[in-house]
Structure formats: C-alpha cells, structure tokens
C-alpha cells in the first residue's frame, strides 16, 4: 500500500462547477499538508499549505484536512478553464523528512 | 515564501556530455532538494542538498552521475554527467522554508540525443 493514494483522473468538469480533489494517507505521523498545481511543462506551484485539521480557505480554493480519517481534500469553487492542470497532494512528517507526494490528479475544466 | 529560478530553462545535449543546472533562491534556506520528473509522472527525489553537509542521494541515484554543489544558503547546482537518452527529463530544484512549506523552481527541461 502506498503511503499516499490519489486518484489520477482525468477529471473533466464544466466551467463553474465545484471540484473536489482528494488524497488518503496511511502514515499518522504526517503533520504538514500541501496542494500543488502543475501546468504542463512547468514546475509545481504551491497552492495551499496547512498543518491542522479543519478547513483553510484562499479565494476559490479550500483545503480540508481530517487527521482522524487520514484524508485531505482540495475544493475549487467556480472552476475556470485556467484551473485545468494536474493537482498534487503532498505531506511531510516534519523536520528534515522528505515530502511524500500523491501521484497527481489531472483536471480539465471545459468552457 | 521563496522564489526560485533555474538555469537553463531547457537544453538539448548530446549523449556522453554533461550539463550543470543552476538553482538560485531569493532567500536563505537550509533545505534544498533536486527532483526529476518524467513526462506524465510524479516527482522523484534525486538528492537532498543541505548547506554545510554532503548531499544525500536517494536509492538509484549516485554522486558520480549527479554531483551536487551547495556553496551557500541561496544557491545550488546539479550536474547530470555522461548523459544518455534515459536522462531526458525535467529537473526541478526545490526548497523548504522554516515553516515547512516547500516550493519548486520552474524546472529545466533536458533532452539528450
């Protein structure tokens, strides 16, 4: 079993839809959680960062962490064609431990 | 946050040659990483390059093939040595801040003929 599981998609939604992207993990020691957006042929861009259970909102993006269920989500409201990208979840135990990434979900928002 | 730049952004190289990729960060960071990403794949960690210590390589990556320098807290280089077509990939520099946020550079797209 992988430490982090993420549905690879692809996920296609119409413009304006609410998108839900999810990751599950098995290591209860993970403390820091991140979501990255990666456009084709570009480096990953840090979208959201959180270290506690609950919700964190930034514009159209909401990151949700449920440590008891070992489950994290990224919600995108009013999705736009410019949101079409691959979304990677990532998590760290902390300190000098390396980041563990999900495999990424490819999202396409259809105009 | 941290802003990272990489040089070159892309290159096409001949088999058997070497390429050095530079990574510059706009702030001082202790932890710096080098990743490789094959098309359509997730990120693979090559090595961790913390300032003041030797680089630590992941399984499958060796110093002779991927020598790394980390002369100060804002700069690092990764060299891809004796290249073969299998080394064609995107190489990414990454840093972790004291708040445990991890940022990536724009990547270097390498094609080996």
CSV table of C-alpha atoms in Angstrom, one decimal:
chain,number,residue,atom,x,y,z
A,1,UNK,CA,0.0,0.0,0.0
A,2,UNK,CA,1.3,3.4,-0.9
A,3,UNK,CA,1.7,6.0,1.8
A,4,UNK,CA,-0.4,8.5,-0.1
A,5,UNK,CA,-3.2,7.5,-2.5
A,6,UNK,CA,-4.6,9.9,-5.1
A,7,UNK,CA,-7.0,9.2,-7.9
A,8,UNK,CA,-5.1,10.0,-11.1
A,9,UNK,CA,-8.2,11.0,-13.0
A,10,UNK,CA,-8.5,12.5,-15.6
A,11,UNK,CA,-11.4,14.5,-14.1
A,12,UNK,CA,-13.5,16.6,-16.5
A,13,UNK,CA,-15.9,19.2,-15.3
A,14,UNK,CA,-17.9,22.0,-16.9
A,15,UNK,CA,-16.9,25.6,-16.2
A,16,UNK,CA,-18.4,26.9,-13.0
A,17,UNK,CA,-18.6,23.5,-11.3
A,18,UNK,CA,-17.3,22.8,-7.8
A,19,UNK,CA,-14.3,20.4,-8.0
A,20,UNK,CA,-13.3,18.1,-5.2
A,21,UNK,CA,-9.8,16.5,-5.2
A,22,UNK,CA,-8.9,14.0,-2.6
A,23,UNK,CA,-6.0,12.1,-1.1
A,24,UNK,CA,-5.8,9.5,1.6
A,25,UNK,CA,-2.7,8.5,3.6
A,26,UNK,CA,-1.6,5.8,5.9
A,27,UNK,CA,1.2,7.5,8.0
A,28,UNK,CA,-0.4,9.1,11.0
A,29,UNK,CA,2.9,11.0,11.6
A,30,UNK,CA,2.2,13.3,8.7
A,31,UNK,CA,1.7,16.8,10.1
A,32,UNK,CA,2.0,19.2,7.2
A,33,UNK,CA,-0.2,19.1,4.1
A,34,UNK,CA,0.2,20.8,0.8
A,35,UNK,CA,-1.6,21.0,-2.5
A,36,UNK,CA,0.3,21.9,-5.7
A,37,UNK,CA,-1.0,22.9,-9.1
A,38,UNK,CA,1.2,22.0,-12.0
A,39,UNK,CA,0.6,23.1,-15.5
A,40,UNK,CA,2.1,21.2,-18.4
A,41,UNK,CA,5.8,21.7,-18.7
A,42,UNK,CA,6.0,23.9,-15.6
A,43,UNK,CA,7.2,23.4,-12.1
A,44,UNK,CA,4.6,22.7,-9.3
A,45,UNK,CA,3.1,25.8,-7.7
A,46,UNK,CA,2.2,25.7,-4.0
A,47,UNK,CA,-1.5,26.4,-3.7
A,48,UNK,CA,-2.4,25.6,-0.2
A,49,UNK,CA,-0.5,24.7,3.0
A,50,UNK,CA,-2.0,23.6,6.3
A,51,UNK,CA,-0.8,21.8,9.4
A,52,UNK,CA,-4.0,21.3,11.3
A,53,UNK,CA,-7.3,19.5,10.9
A,54,UNK,CA,-10.1,21.6,9.6
A,55,UNK,CA,-10.6,24.0,6.6
A,56,UNK,CA,-8.4,26.7,5.2
A,57,UNK,CA,-9.8,29.0,2.5
A,58,UNK,CA,-8.0,31.1,0.0
A,59,UNK,CA,-10.1,32.7,-2.7
A,60,UNK,CA,-11.8,30.0,-4.7
A,61,UNK,CA,-9.7,27.2,-3.0
A,62,UNK,CA,-10.5,25.4,0.2
A,63,UNK,CA,-8.2,22.8,1.7
A,64,UNK,CA,-9.6,20.4,4.2
A,65,UNK,CA,-7.7,18.1,6.5
A,66,UNK,CA,-9.2,15.3,8.6
A,67,UNK,CA,-6.4,13.7,10.5
A,68,UNK,CA,-8.7,11.2,12.3
A,69,UNK,CA,-9.7,9.7,8.9
A,70,UNK,CA,-6.3,10.4,7.3
A,71,UNK,CA,-8.0,12.2,4.4
A,72,UNK,CA,-7.3,15.6,2.8
A,73,UNK,CA,-9.3,17.4,0.1
A,74,UNK,CA,-9.0,20.4,-2.1
A,75,UNK,CA,-12.2,22.1,-3.2
A,76,UNK,CA,-12.2,24.6,-6.2
A,77,UNK,CA,-15.3,26.7,-6.4
A,78,UNK,CA,-16.5,28.3,-9.7
A,79,UNK,CA,-13.9,26.4,-11.7
A,80,UNK,CA,-12.3,28.1,-14.7
A,81,UNK,CA,-10.6,26.7,-17.8
A,82,UNK,CA,-7.4,28.2,-16.4
A,83,UNK,CA,-7.7,25.7,-13.5
A,84,UNK,CA,-7.0,22.9,-16.0
A,85,UNK,CA,-3.8,21.3,-14.6
A,86,UNK,CA,-2.5,18.4,-12.6
A,87,UNK,CA,-3.1,18.8,-8.8
A,88,UNK,CA,-0.6,17.1,-6.5
A,89,UNK,CA,-1.2,16.5,-2.8
A,90,UNK,CA,1.9,16.3,-0.6
A,91,UNK,CA,2.6,15.8,3.1
A,92,UNK,CA,5.5,15.9,5.5
A,93,UNK,CA,6.2,14.4,8.9
A,94,UNK,CA,8.3,17.5,9.6
A,95,UNK,CA,11.9,18.4,10.3
A,96,UNK,CA,14.3,17.0,7.7
A,97,UNK,CA,11.9,14.3,6.4
A,98,UNK,CA,11.3,14.3,2.7
A,99,UNK,CA,8.0,15.2,1.2
A,100,UNK,CA,5.7,12.4,0.1
A,101,UNK,CA,3.6,13.2,-3.0
A,102,UNK,CA,0.4,11.8,-4.4
A,103,UNK,CA,0.5,10.7,-8.0
A,104,UNK,CA,-1.5,13.8,-9.1
A,105,UNK,CA,-5.0,14.2,-10.5
A,106,UNK,CA,-5.3,15.7,-13.9
A,107,UNK,CA,-8.2,18.2,-14.1
A,108,UNK,CA,-9.8,19.6,-17.2
A,109,UNK,CA,-12.4,22.4,-17.0
A,110,UNK,CA,-14.5,22.5,-20.1
A,111,UNK,CA,-15.7,26.0,-21.2
B,1,UNK,CA,7.5,32.2,0.5
B,2,UNK,CA,10.5,31.6,-1.7
B,3,UNK,CA,11.1,32.4,-5.3
B,4,UNK,CA,13.3,30.1,-7.2
B,5,UNK,CA,15.0,30.5,-10.6
B,6,UNK,CA,16.7,27.8,-12.6
B,7,UNK,CA,19.2,28.0,-15.5
B,8,UNK,CA,19.0,26.8,-18.2
B,9,UNK,CA,15.2,26.5,-18.7
B,10,UNK,CA,15.8,23.9,-21.3
B,11,UNK,CA,18.6,22.3,-23.2
B,12,UNK,CA,19.3,19.7,-25.9
B,13,UNK,CA,22.5,17.8,-25.3
B,14,UNK,CA,24.5,15.1,-27.0
B,15,UNK,CA,25.0,11.6,-25.5
B,16,UNK,CA,28.1,11.4,-23.3
B,17,UNK,CA,28.3,15.1,-22.4
B,18,UNK,CA,27.4,16.8,-19.0
B,19,UNK,CA,25.1,19.6,-18.1
B,20,UNK,CA,25.1,21.7,-15.0
B,21,UNK,CA,21.8,23.2,-13.8
B,22,UNK,CA,21.9,26.2,-11.5
B,23,UNK,CA,19.3,27.0,-8.8
B,24,UNK,CA,19.0,30.4,-7.2
B,25,UNK,CA,16.7,31.2,-4.3
B,26,UNK,CA,15.7,34.8,-3.3
B,27,UNK,CA,16.0,34.0,0.4
B,28,UNK,CA,18.3,31.9,2.6
B,29,UNK,CA,17.1,28.3,3.1
B,30,UNK,CA,18.8,25.4,4.7
B,31,UNK,CA,17.0,22.6,3.0
B,32,UNK,CA,17.2,22.3,-0.8
B,33,UNK,CA,16.2,19.4,-3.0
B,34,UNK,CA,16.7,18.2,-6.5
B,35,UNK,CA,13.9,16.2,-8.2
B,36,UNK,CA,13.4,14.6,-11.6
B,37,UNK,CA,10.0,14.3,-13.3
B,38,UNK,CA,9.4,12.1,-16.3
B,39,UNK,CA,6.6,13.1,-18.7
B,40,UNK,CA,3.2,12.2,-17.1
B,41,UNK,CA,4.9,11.0,-13.9
B,42,UNK,CA,5.1,12.3,-10.4
B,43,UNK,CA,8.2,13.7,-8.8
B,44,UNK,CA,11.2,11.6,-8.0
B,45,UNK,CA,13.6,12.9,-5.4
B,46,UNK,CA,17.2,12.7,-6.5
B,47,UNK,CA,19.0,14.1,-3.5
B,48,UNK,CA,18.8,16.5,-0.6
B,49,UNK,CA,21.4,19.2,-0.5
B,50,UNK,CA,21.5,20.9,2.8
B,51,UNK,CA,24.1,23.7,3.2
B,52,UNK,CA,27.0,22.6,5.3
B,53,UNK,CA,26.8,18.9,4.7
B,54,UNK,CA,27.3,16.5,1.9
B,55,UNK,CA,24.3,15.8,-0.4
B,56,UNK,CA,22.2,12.8,0.5
B,57,UNK,CA,21.2,10.7,-2.5
B,58,UNK,CA,18.1,8.6,-2.9
B,59,UNK,CA,18.2,5.0,-3.9
B,60,UNK,CA,19.1,4.7,-7.6
B,61,UNK,CA,21.0,8.0,-7.8
B,62,UNK,CA,24.7,8.3,-7.2
B,63,UNK,CA,27.1,11.2,-6.8
B,64,UNK,CA,29.3,10.3,-9.8
B,65,UNK,CA,26.3,10.6,-12.1
B,66,UNK,CA,24.6,13.6,-10.3
B,67,UNK,CA,27.2,15.6,-8.5
B,68,UNK,CA,25.7,18.5,-6.4
B,69,UNK,CA,27.2,21.6,-5.0
B,70,UNK,CA,25.7,23.8,-2.3
B,71,UNK,CA,28.2,26.6,-1.7
B,72,UNK,CA,25.8,28.9,0.3
B,73,UNK,CA,22.2,29.2,1.5
B,74,UNK,CA,20.8,30.6,-1.7
B,75,UNK,CA,22.5,28.6,-4.5
B,76,UNK,CA,23.0,25.1,-5.7
B,77,UNK,CA,24.0,23.2,-8.8
B,78,UNK,CA,23.1,19.8,-10.1
B,79,UNK,CA,25.3,18.2,-12.8
B,80,UNK,CA,24.0,15.4,-15.0
B,81,UNK,CA,27.1,13.6,-16.1
B,82,UNK,CA,27.8,11.3,-19.1
B,83,UNK,CA,24.3,11.8,-20.3
B,84,UNK,CA,22.2,9.2,-22.1
B,85,UNK,CA,18.7,9.5,-23.7
B,86,UNK,CA,17.3,7.9,-20.5
B,87,UNK,CA,18.3,11.1,-18.6
B,88,UNK,CA,15.9,13.2,-20.7
B,89,UNK,CA,13.5,14.6,-18.1
B,90,UNK,CA,12.5,17.8,-16.3
B,91,UNK,CA,14.9,18.6,-13.4
B,92,UNK,CA,13.4,20.6,-10.6
B,93,UNK,CA,15.1,22.5,-7.7
B,94,UNK,CA,13.0,22.8,-4.5
B,95,UNK,CA,13.5,24.4,-1.1
B,96,UNK,CA,11.8,24.0,2.2
B,97,UNK,CA,11.3,27.0,4.5
B,98,UNK,CA,11.5,27.0,8.2
B,99,UNK,CA,7.7,26.8,8.2
B,100,UNK,CA,7.8,23.5,6.4
B,101,UNK,CA,6.4,25.0,3.2
B,102,UNK,CA,8.1,23.5,0.1
B,103,UNK,CA,8.5,25.5,-3.1
B,104,UNK,CA,9.6,24.5,-6.5
B,105,UNK,CA,11.5,26.2,-9.3
B,106,UNK,CA,10.3,26.3,-12.9
B,107,UNK,CA,12.3,23.3,-13.9
B,108,UNK,CA,15.0,22.5,-16.5
B,109,UNK,CA,13.8,20.5,-19.5
B,110,UNK,CA,16.6,18.3,-20.7
B,111,UNK,CA,16.6,16.4,-23.9
B,112,UNK,CA,19.5,14.0,-24.6
B,113,UNK,CA,20.0,12.9,-28.2
